[in-house]
XYZ file of C-alpha atoms in Angstrom:
639
model
C 157.678 120.979 127.841
C 158.593 118.329 130.391
C 161.694 116.236 130.793
C 161.445 113.071 132.895
C 163.364 112.128 134.845
C 166.775 113.648 135.401
C 169.048 111.181 137.089
C 170.988 113.539 139.270
C 172.956 112.647 142.335
C 172.566 116.139 143.722
C 171.018 115.955 147.134
C 168.259 118.541 147.063
C 167.201 120.327 150.169
C 164.236 118.692 151.774
C 160.994 120.375 152.574
C 160.960 121.479 156.171
C 159.271 118.695 158.099
C 156.175 119.295 160.167
C 155.984 118.126 163.743
C 155.585 114.359 163.654
C 153.726 112.064 166.022
C 155.741 109.853 168.323
C 157.219 106.616 167.024
C 154.729 104.571 169.042
C 151.779 106.511 167.562
C 153.138 106.038 164.061
C 153.627 102.340 164.793
C 149.931 101.972 165.681
C 148.924 103.758 162.485
C 151.328 101.568 160.520
C 149.519 98.440 161.696
C 146.602 99.323 159.424
C 148.334 100.774 156.409
C 151.560 98.755 156.362
C 150.512 95.434 157.881
C 146.859 95.226 156.866
C 147.715 93.014 153.878
C 150.115 90.572 155.504
C 147.985 90.691 158.662
C 145.035 89.106 156.854
C 147.128 86.288 155.332
C 146.204 83.832 158.148
C 142.700 83.779 156.672
C 143.941 81.632 153.789
C 147.699 80.896 153.988
C 147.618 77.914 156.379
C 144.489 76.526 154.731
C 146.187 76.523 151.320
C 149.516 75.219 152.650
C 147.812 72.090 153.987
C 145.341 71.792 151.103
C 144.797 68.035 150.509
C 145.020 68.634 146.759
C 148.795 69.029 147.137
C 149.009 65.331 147.963
C 150.766 65.721 151.325
C 148.983 63.806 154.115
C 147.851 65.890 157.083
C 149.973 64.062 159.654
C 151.381 65.691 162.829
C 154.885 65.697 161.324
C 153.679 67.386 158.145
C 151.739 69.958 160.142
C 154.934 70.730 162.076
C 156.805 71.022 158.801
C 154.224 73.323 157.173
C 154.022 75.656 160.174
C 157.810 75.698 160.383
C 158.027 76.628 156.683
C 155.608 79.519 157.221
C 157.514 80.695 160.307
C 160.895 80.723 158.600
C 159.466 82.368 155.482
C 158.258 85.189 157.715
C 161.616 85.446 159.468
C 163.780 85.292 156.345
C 161.754 87.271 153.830
C 159.956 89.769 156.039
C 162.199 90.238 159.066
C 165.629 89.887 157.454
C 165.085 90.949 153.854
C 162.563 93.755 154.181
C 162.737 95.001 157.775
C 166.524 94.755 158.158
C 167.910 95.200 154.615
C 165.503 96.731 152.110
C 164.181 99.437 154.454
C 167.680 100.910 154.379
C 167.399 101.566 150.629
C 165.273 104.696 150.903
C 165.146 107.365 148.209
C 165.312 110.554 150.291
C 162.969 108.937 152.807
C 160.603 107.364 150.250
C 160.221 103.654 149.515
C 158.487 101.394 147.014
C 159.702 99.715 143.862
C 159.447 102.882 141.722
C 161.533 104.795 144.272
C 164.013 101.904 144.329
C 164.116 101.836 140.522
C 164.925 105.566 140.476
C 167.653 105.008 143.064
C 169.211 102.043 141.226
C 169.000 103.630 137.776
C 170.655 106.795 139.089
C 173.463 104.723 140.554
C 174.271 103.091 137.184
C 173.426 105.979 134.858
C 177.008 105.913 133.513
C 176.733 102.210 132.702
C 174.275 101.904 129.783
C 174.376 98.098 129.668
C 173.373 97.780 133.315
C 170.742 100.464 132.897
C 169.265 98.543 129.970
C 168.737 95.565 132.308
C 167.606 97.443 135.401
C 164.854 99.501 133.792
C 162.742 96.654 132.316
C 163.082 94.536 135.465
C 162.010 97.422 137.688
C 159.138 98.414 135.410
C 157.836 94.846 135.215
C 158.015 94.545 139.000
C 156.012 97.755 139.258
C 153.531 96.482 136.656
C 152.970 93.310 138.699
C 152.112 95.505 141.676
C 148.902 96.431 139.871
C 148.081 92.724 139.750
C 148.558 92.716 143.512
C 146.266 95.766 143.761
C 143.558 93.760 142.000
C 143.974 90.475 143.862
C 144.506 91.750 147.420
C 140.991 93.223 147.755
C 139.495 90.219 145.998
C 141.098 87.433 148.044
C 141.094 89.301 151.372
C 137.421 90.286 151.410
C 136.279 86.984 149.890
C 138.212 84.904 152.446
C 136.764 86.976 155.297
C 133.168 86.603 154.117
C 133.698 82.846 153.624
C 133.668 82.593 157.407
C 129.892 82.774 157.196
C 129.943 79.291 155.657
C 131.520 77.913 158.821
C 128.440 78.872 160.820
C 125.957 77.478 158.326
C 126.093 76.288 154.737
C 122.977 78.367 154.055
C 125.252 81.386 153.574
C 127.307 79.744 150.805
C 125.309 81.101 147.840
C 125.600 84.621 149.238
C 129.369 84.748 149.862
C 130.327 86.087 146.426
C 127.475 88.668 146.272
C 128.275 89.937 149.782
C 132.003 90.188 148.998
C 131.232 91.991 145.748
C 128.945 94.425 147.562
C 131.621 95.197 150.152
C 134.158 95.901 147.391
C 131.765 98.129 145.431
C 131.162 100.162 148.595
C 134.916 100.372 149.219
C 135.666 101.749 145.767
C 132.668 104.085 145.907
C 133.986 105.905 148.995
C 137.482 106.429 147.596
C 136.618 109.895 146.293
C 136.000 111.050 149.860
C 139.557 110.198 150.879
C 140.801 107.987 153.689
C 141.373 110.675 156.305
C 138.270 109.928 158.391
C 138.264 106.123 158.219
C 142.049 106.160 158.425
C 141.800 107.214 162.048
C 140.327 103.789 162.809
C 142.771 101.724 160.752
C 145.408 101.405 163.457
C 143.089 100.589 166.406
C 141.073 98.057 164.390
C 144.217 96.302 163.187
C 145.669 96.372 166.700
C 142.506 94.585 167.868
C 142.887 92.203 164.914
C 146.462 91.244 165.814
C 145.498 90.824 169.479
C 142.690 88.488 168.386
C 145.132 86.545 166.170
C 147.606 86.134 169.010
C 144.937 85.226 171.573
C 143.504 82.518 169.333
C 147.011 81.185 168.793
C 147.827 80.998 172.492
C 144.487 79.295 173.218
C 145.165 76.531 170.675
C 148.897 76.182 171.422
C 148.003 75.455 175.036
C 145.996 72.453 173.826
C 148.830 71.041 171.669
C 152.127 72.555 172.857
C 154.092 70.104 170.690
C 153.471 72.532 167.814
C 156.270 74.674 169.270
C 158.732 72.136 167.862
C 158.050 73.839 164.532
C 160.543 76.512 165.608
C 163.233 74.019 164.594
C 164.098 74.798 160.945
C 164.785 71.117 160.294
C 161.036 70.530 160.205
C 160.660 73.158 157.459
C 163.527 71.637 155.503
C 161.984 68.156 155.724
C 158.572 69.484 154.688
C 159.908 71.085 151.486
C 162.161 68.173 150.506
C 160.596 64.882 151.613
C 157.503 64.813 149.401
C 158.936 65.020 145.913
C 157.232 67.397 143.501
C 154.460 68.088 146.029
C 157.007 69.676 148.369
C 158.062 72.114 145.695
C 154.516 72.959 144.626
C 153.377 73.597 148.197
C 155.933 76.415 148.462
C 153.573 78.406 146.263
C 151.069 78.237 149.128
C 153.623 78.984 151.860
C 154.313 82.120 149.843
C 150.825 83.380 150.743
C 151.987 83.942 154.327
C 154.358 86.712 153.232
C 152.046 88.539 150.834
C 151.986 92.188 151.759
C 155.655 92.315 152.727
C 156.278 94.805 149.909
C 154.032 97.266 151.783
C 156.703 97.599 154.482
C 158.926 99.259 151.932
C 156.266 101.042 149.898
C 154.965 102.953 152.933
C 158.388 103.918 154.242
C 157.837 107.600 153.487
C 154.609 107.746 155.489
C 155.821 106.220 158.735
C 159.618 105.904 158.760
C 161.853 102.939 159.501
C 161.614 103.004 163.291
C 157.810 102.928 163.409
C 157.571 100.167 160.788
C 160.158 98.040 162.581
C 158.567 98.646 165.985
C 155.117 97.662 164.700
C 156.500 94.488 163.121
C 158.570 93.125 165.969
C 156.237 94.180 168.798
C 152.757 93.543 167.360
C 152.432 92.174 163.817
C 155.051 89.402 163.888
C 154.043 88.011 167.329
C 150.358 88.029 166.364
C 150.995 86.278 163.048
C 153.403 83.682 164.421
C 151.123 82.784 167.339
C 148.138 82.448 165.024
C 149.915 80.194 162.528
C 151.172 78.019 165.356
C 147.653 77.980 166.788
C 146.168 76.829 163.483
C 148.846 74.135 163.341
C 147.958 72.977 166.854
C 144.295 72.790 165.861
C 145.124 70.670 162.801
C 147.197 68.273 164.898
C 144.208 67.717 167.181
C 141.451 67.978 164.532
C 142.633 67.300 160.969
C 139.052 67.811 159.760
C 139.410 71.502 160.650
C 141.327 71.936 157.371
C 137.955 73.032 155.973
C 138.678 76.468 157.506
C 141.388 76.325 160.182
C 141.351 80.070 160.760
C 137.741 80.437 161.887
C 137.587 77.009 163.541
C 140.533 78.013 165.738
C 138.193 80.389 167.581
C 135.474 79.408 170.074
C 132.043 78.952 168.504
C 130.669 82.073 170.176
C 133.393 84.193 168.546
C 132.665 83.121 164.955
C 130.406 85.942 163.797
C 132.265 88.682 165.705
C 135.456 87.445 164.003
C 133.766 87.473 160.598
C 132.880 91.127 161.218
C 136.383 91.949 162.476
C 137.991 90.033 159.607
C 135.842 91.885 157.080
C 136.909 95.214 158.616
C 140.566 94.118 158.581
C 140.390 92.986 154.962
C 138.725 96.232 153.929
C 141.637 98.048 155.577
C 144.124 95.785 153.787
C 142.327 96.465 150.518
C 142.280 100.204 151.157
C 146.018 100.213 151.799
C 146.642 98.396 148.518
C 144.343 100.685 146.546
C 146.045 103.747 148.040
C 149.368 102.137 147.124
C 148.182 101.835 143.518
C 147.361 105.557 143.498
C 150.793 106.386 144.879
C 152.498 104.031 142.411
C 150.667 105.719 139.539
C 151.736 109.162 140.735
C 155.380 108.068 140.942
C 155.292 106.311 137.560
C 153.654 109.324 135.961
C 156.254 111.766 137.248
C 159.140 109.435 136.428
C 157.900 109.326 132.850
C 156.355 105.835 132.660
C 152.677 106.777 132.495
C 150.784 109.665 130.909
C 149.240 112.440 132.963
C 146.013 111.430 134.663
C 143.472 113.407 136.643
C 144.558 113.308 140.264
C 142.672 114.791 143.202
C 144.086 115.582 146.626
C 141.660 114.413 149.286
C 143.268 116.104 152.281
C 144.432 119.689 152.730
C 146.413 118.704 155.833
C 147.985 115.360 154.959
C 150.462 115.208 152.072
C 150.210 112.149 149.862
C 146.488 111.419 150.207
C 145.378 111.326 146.588
C 142.533 109.909 144.550
C 142.752 109.000 140.859
C 139.202 108.593 139.493
C 140.202 106.874 136.257
C 142.294 104.237 138.036
C 139.638 103.723 140.708
C 136.880 102.927 138.219
C 139.252 100.781 136.179
C 140.226 98.695 139.204
C 136.657 98.100 140.394
C 135.412 96.015 137.434
C 138.689 94.080 137.281
C 138.514 93.282 141.005
C 134.840 92.362 140.648
C 135.648 90.104 137.699
C 138.330 88.368 139.792
C 135.890 87.726 142.658
C 133.087 86.471 140.422
C 135.347 84.626 137.983
C 137.439 82.767 140.564
C 134.593 82.400 143.069
C 136.606 81.176 146.081
C 139.681 82.297 147.984
C 141.344 78.962 147.227
C 141.154 79.559 143.486
C 142.285 83.161 143.911
C 145.269 81.990 145.969
C 146.760 80.355 142.876
C 146.881 83.722 141.145
C 147.844 85.798 144.176
C 151.267 84.326 144.850
C 152.512 84.975 141.309
C 151.806 88.716 141.534
C 153.448 89.079 144.931
C 156.659 87.140 144.351
C 157.290 88.838 140.996
C 157.482 92.246 142.662
C 159.570 90.840 145.523
C 162.044 89.330 143.075
C 162.427 92.657 141.262
C 163.022 94.419 144.610
C 165.833 92.028 145.524
C 167.410 92.455 142.093
C 167.368 96.262 142.290
C 168.684 96.261 145.853
C 171.898 94.621 144.637
C 172.651 97.586 142.361
C 171.923 100.043 145.135
C 174.316 98.216 147.455
C 177.053 97.913 144.857
C 176.855 101.143 142.863
C 175.008 103.587 145.128
C 176.554 102.707 148.472
C 179.768 101.359 146.898
C 179.956 98.211 149.005
C 182.431 95.538 147.836
C 181.083 93.209 145.173
C 181.343 90.156 147.424
C 179.322 91.879 150.144
C 176.599 92.980 147.721
C 176.372 89.428 146.347
C 176.208 87.874 149.817
C 173.670 90.417 151.075
C 171.240 89.899 148.201
C 172.253 86.516 146.752
C 170.673 84.487 149.545
C 167.387 86.372 149.250
C 167.539 86.040 145.466
C 167.765 82.244 145.809
C 164.793 82.258 148.215
C 162.747 84.504 145.922
C 163.588 82.458 142.828
C 162.578 79.260 144.622
C 159.223 80.760 145.584
C 158.813 82.189 142.081
C 159.473 78.823 140.434
C 156.981 77.172 142.801
C 154.375 79.840 142.019
C 154.839 79.263 138.278
C 153.276 75.822 138.673
C 149.982 77.653 139.243
C 150.032 79.670 136.044
C 147.315 77.575 134.410
C 145.246 77.560 137.633
C 144.994 81.349 137.765
C 148.559 82.592 137.860
C 148.096 83.793 134.278
C 145.806 86.553 135.542
C 148.392 88.781 137.317
C 150.941 87.955 134.617
C 148.487 89.186 131.984
C 147.802 92.353 133.993
C 151.535 92.854 134.475
C 152.320 92.290 130.803
C 149.643 94.776 129.759
C 150.919 97.431 132.177
C 154.541 96.709 131.204
C 153.746 97.271 127.534
C 151.873 100.460 128.407
C 154.611 101.886 130.632
C 157.529 101.088 128.320
C 155.631 102.343 125.272
C 154.851 105.641 126.947
C 158.438 106.180 128.068
C 159.915 105.291 124.667
C 157.289 107.345 122.869
C 158.082 110.380 125.002
C 161.776 109.968 124.239
C 161.052 109.869 120.489
C 158.682 112.814 120.758
C 161.245 114.959 122.571
C 163.885 114.014 119.997
C 161.586 115.156 117.182
C 160.721 118.400 118.959
C 164.357 119.223 119.656
C 165.436 118.344 116.147
C 162.703 120.454 114.576
C 163.305 123.674 116.496
C 166.275 126.065 116.497
C 168.458 126.469 119.612
C 166.741 128.822 122.035
C 169.653 131.171 122.778
C 170.500 131.704 119.089
C 166.838 132.163 118.169
C 166.254 134.798 120.845
C 169.407 136.660 119.778
C 168.322 136.713 116.130
C 164.768 137.674 117.080
C 165.851 140.671 119.148
C 168.256 141.818 116.453
C 165.157 142.898 114.552
C 162.449 142.716 117.215
C 158.714 142.607 116.501
C 156.306 144.879 118.318
C 156.185 144.428 122.096
C 152.979 144.171 124.129
C 152.551 144.514 127.898
C 152.521 141.503 130.186
C 154.452 138.284 130.754
C 154.383 135.273 128.439
C 155.415 131.926 129.922
C 156.357 129.291 127.328
C 156.833 125.708 128.489
C 159.829 124.120 126.761
C 160.801 120.454 126.368
C 164.474 121.074 127.161
C 166.598 123.966 128.328
C 167.818 124.753 124.790
C 164.623 124.123 122.827
C 162.693 126.910 121.157
C 159.006 126.261 121.908
C 156.701 125.680 118.961
C 154.158 127.821 120.787
C 156.483 130.837 120.421
C 157.044 130.164 116.717
C 153.294 129.899 116.095
C 152.589 132.962 118.241
C 155.040 135.060 116.249
C 153.624 133.717 112.999
C 150.018 134.541 113.865
C 150.235 137.559 116.194
C 153.580 139.065 115.044
C 154.216 140.523 118.510
C 156.383 139.694 121.513
C 155.518 140.283 125.157
C 157.634 142.721 127.121
C 158.683 139.847 129.398
C 159.118 136.280 128.120
C 159.848 133.307 130.346
C 160.976 130.002 128.859
C 160.073 127.464 131.509
C 161.462 123.948 131.679
C 159.910 121.565 134.216
C 162.233 118.787 135.305
C 161.320 115.712 137.346
C 164.283 114.346 139.286
C 164.863 110.756 140.365
C 164.581 111.814 144.003
C 161.453 111.867 146.101
C 161.247 115.580 146.842
C 163.066 118.771 145.950
C 163.255 121.534 148.552
C 162.488 125.187 147.918
C 166.173 126.140 147.925
C 166.774 124.116 144.748
C 163.338 124.413 143.192
C 164.090 127.339 140.849
C 166.981 128.379 138.624
C 166.648 131.642 136.651
C 168.904 132.876 133.847
C 168.745 136.063 131.780
C 168.910 135.323 128.026
C 168.407 138.827 126.673
C 166.399 141.971 127.260
C 163.079 140.831 128.729
C 163.815 137.135 128.101
C 164.446 134.638 130.879
C 165.117 130.930 130.986
C 163.791 129.183 134.110
C 164.266 125.613 135.342
C 161.766 124.232 137.864
C 162.648 120.965 139.581
C 160.281 118.510 141.259
C 160.740 115.096 142.815
C 158.540 112.132 141.960
C 156.510 112.614 145.147
C 156.099 116.395 144.743
C 152.910 118.001 143.487
C 153.772 120.328 140.569
C 152.515 123.903 140.962
C 154.074 126.165 138.325
C 152.412 129.475 139.312
C 153.517 129.008 142.894
C 157.067 128.176 141.764
C 157.225 131.320 139.605
C 156.282 133.431 142.618
C 159.599 132.405 144.202
C 161.698 133.853 141.337
C 161.930 137.350 142.838
C 165.177 136.754 144.784
C 166.838 135.827 141.470
C 165.720 139.057 139.796
C 162.577 137.850 138.020
C 159.502 139.474 139.517
C 156.214 138.223 138.046
C 152.742 139.626 138.628
C 150.412 136.582 138.450
C 147.512 138.544 136.958
C 149.671 139.704 134.029
C 150.854 136.224 132.981
C 149.713 134.314 129.908
C 150.817 130.674 129.635
C 151.504 129.417 126.099
C 151.382 125.638 125.660
C 152.129 123.420 122.685
C 149.640 120.629 122.048
C 151.224 117.916 119.932
C 149.224 115.791 117.523
C 151.102 112.506 117.193
C 151.187 110.843 113.786
C 153.192 107.903 112.486
C 156.006 108.949 110.170
C 156.524 107.497 106.691
C 160.027 106.436 107.643
C 159.668 105.019 111.081
C 162.828 104.416 113.056
C 161.092 104.262 116.393
C 158.579 101.727 117.650
C 156.474 98.929 116.223
C 153.231 100.092 114.548
C 151.027 98.837 117.405
C 153.168 100.729 119.910
C 152.935 103.889 117.806
C 149.157 103.605 117.819
C 149.110 102.904 121.555
C 151.320 105.897 122.303
C 149.242 108.187 120.090
C 146.062 107.034 121.858
C 147.590 107.602 125.297
C 148.902 111.021 124.293
C 145.483 112.018 122.949
C 143.747 110.948 126.174
C 146.400 112.162 128.621
C 145.288 114.522 131.345
C 145.414 118.259 130.831
C 148.788 119.986 131.177
C 146.873 122.923 132.622
C 145.472 120.820 135.459
C 148.709 118.897 135.993
C 150.758 122.071 136.544
C 147.890 123.902 138.271
C 147.842 126.678 135.719
C 144.926 129.162 135.849
C 142.664 128.005 133.023
C 141.639 131.546 132.049
C 145.264 132.492 131.401
C 146.269 129.592 129.127
C 146.664 129.637 125.339
C 147.252 126.316 123.539
C 148.758 126.160 120.051
C 148.803 122.862 118.172
C 151.627 121.248 116.270
C 151.878 118.033 114.240
C 154.707 115.683 115.207
C 155.736 112.521 113.354
C 157.323 109.660 115.287
């Protein structure tokens, strides 16, 4: 029925682009979607870096060192790694770890040993992204609402309920799409970054010595002069670069130029100035460590900033939730997740989707994280683990793209990614010290998703092997069938097939029960390619098998929306003219059972795969087939 994915190097024609806004307009929009997450990091990153529990005294030299470490983390990881290097590794204009995994796996498809390493690393990095999708809304909104405590301690008992209420409202409006509120994302985040920068300048003017933190020697001293505490504190410095993965994940929506322009002209200056401003405040008032972000503003600005911060964190959360939807769509069409019900929330904007099942699964998990951890400081221990795991996987996959996709010399690929790999591994090792303090949470989420994704992919492979092995070759079967043909009835029958040479079980059952053959029979194979989109010129391939029998291949990319009836309407130039109202679609519905002699997966994985297959979304809905023209015939398959 479906084969996922083909790892073809063919460069398919791209869909004709619509008129795009200017780069500057896209850059403003990118501030909300791309930089909402990293833009809200000042709410908690500096506070956690200088947390007294680390055992590093809050002296002026240590403040210089901590701010310097944050600054150089931003420059090395965000500016150099993501903005300069990783943004170049686009998959036909699309980014994100699933797109990168498709690109890297395609590049080494002739090297099975490398492929066996790349796939699990990429899938686990993608699985950890769901941990990020849980923790970003939780820590962002909670840290914003905690600003109320700065004004008066009377608000403290209400912080968690208010944050939970904001998150419930956020998830409740997802079904309406982000088109309307999305118009305000960019302007609100532009105001947010201006406020960050203004606060920074105001405090730097009071303690200009903080500018010495630009010297990397202060960062080096901070992470080496305090023994084990120096290493552990790196797990908090890491919080300043959370959200960097969004630069790459949203590449397809905004393009490299807009993302780079927004970073270097607005986001990076605002962040750097604010971190330096918080450092200046801590040099002058060490007691401000209670909440250096909000205390860096004048007293009159506290509640307006709480409101603005809440809006900014909602935007950051929305961007992450939308990213989870997009990740699920890509994973589903690359064969790592079963079909799920997916709704398009905009008729004008491609890529705006809503997945009800995922939305209502995320909400209780996010709520449990807010209520269970209770404070942004406790959540911070878990947050860094989720983020750096995905970053590490991205660096690893980028090496294979450089070496085997772009064919750069080995030494250049090692130099280009080796330095970032060392940085990522250092941060990862530091974050691992917080596993018992909450880091187990994203690891548990990641492990669960990893098991789910790998089980589904392996189960599909076994299922397709059983289907192919249990059916005769299509061409030979059609030839033998027409040698002594059954009665023919008017109309067109479309049979979905699992591979180009597989005889569909639906046809075998149809002949057994009805003992007739339609006057026109189309054997349709849907193929998902490891590219983002397939253009109309390469969407359809038609081949005549025999009198009234056609074999058709339909290709989609992992960002395309499958629409089989629409694809069949484009077959006319290749000689296959189909009247939509005369078509009947025959589908095979497999009932998965565990075989007596099992050479496939462990028993628990068999049961998991069978449960996922039973609860997978409808093929009819997934391919947009007209429900009143579909006939499903069941078959029992042992794996």
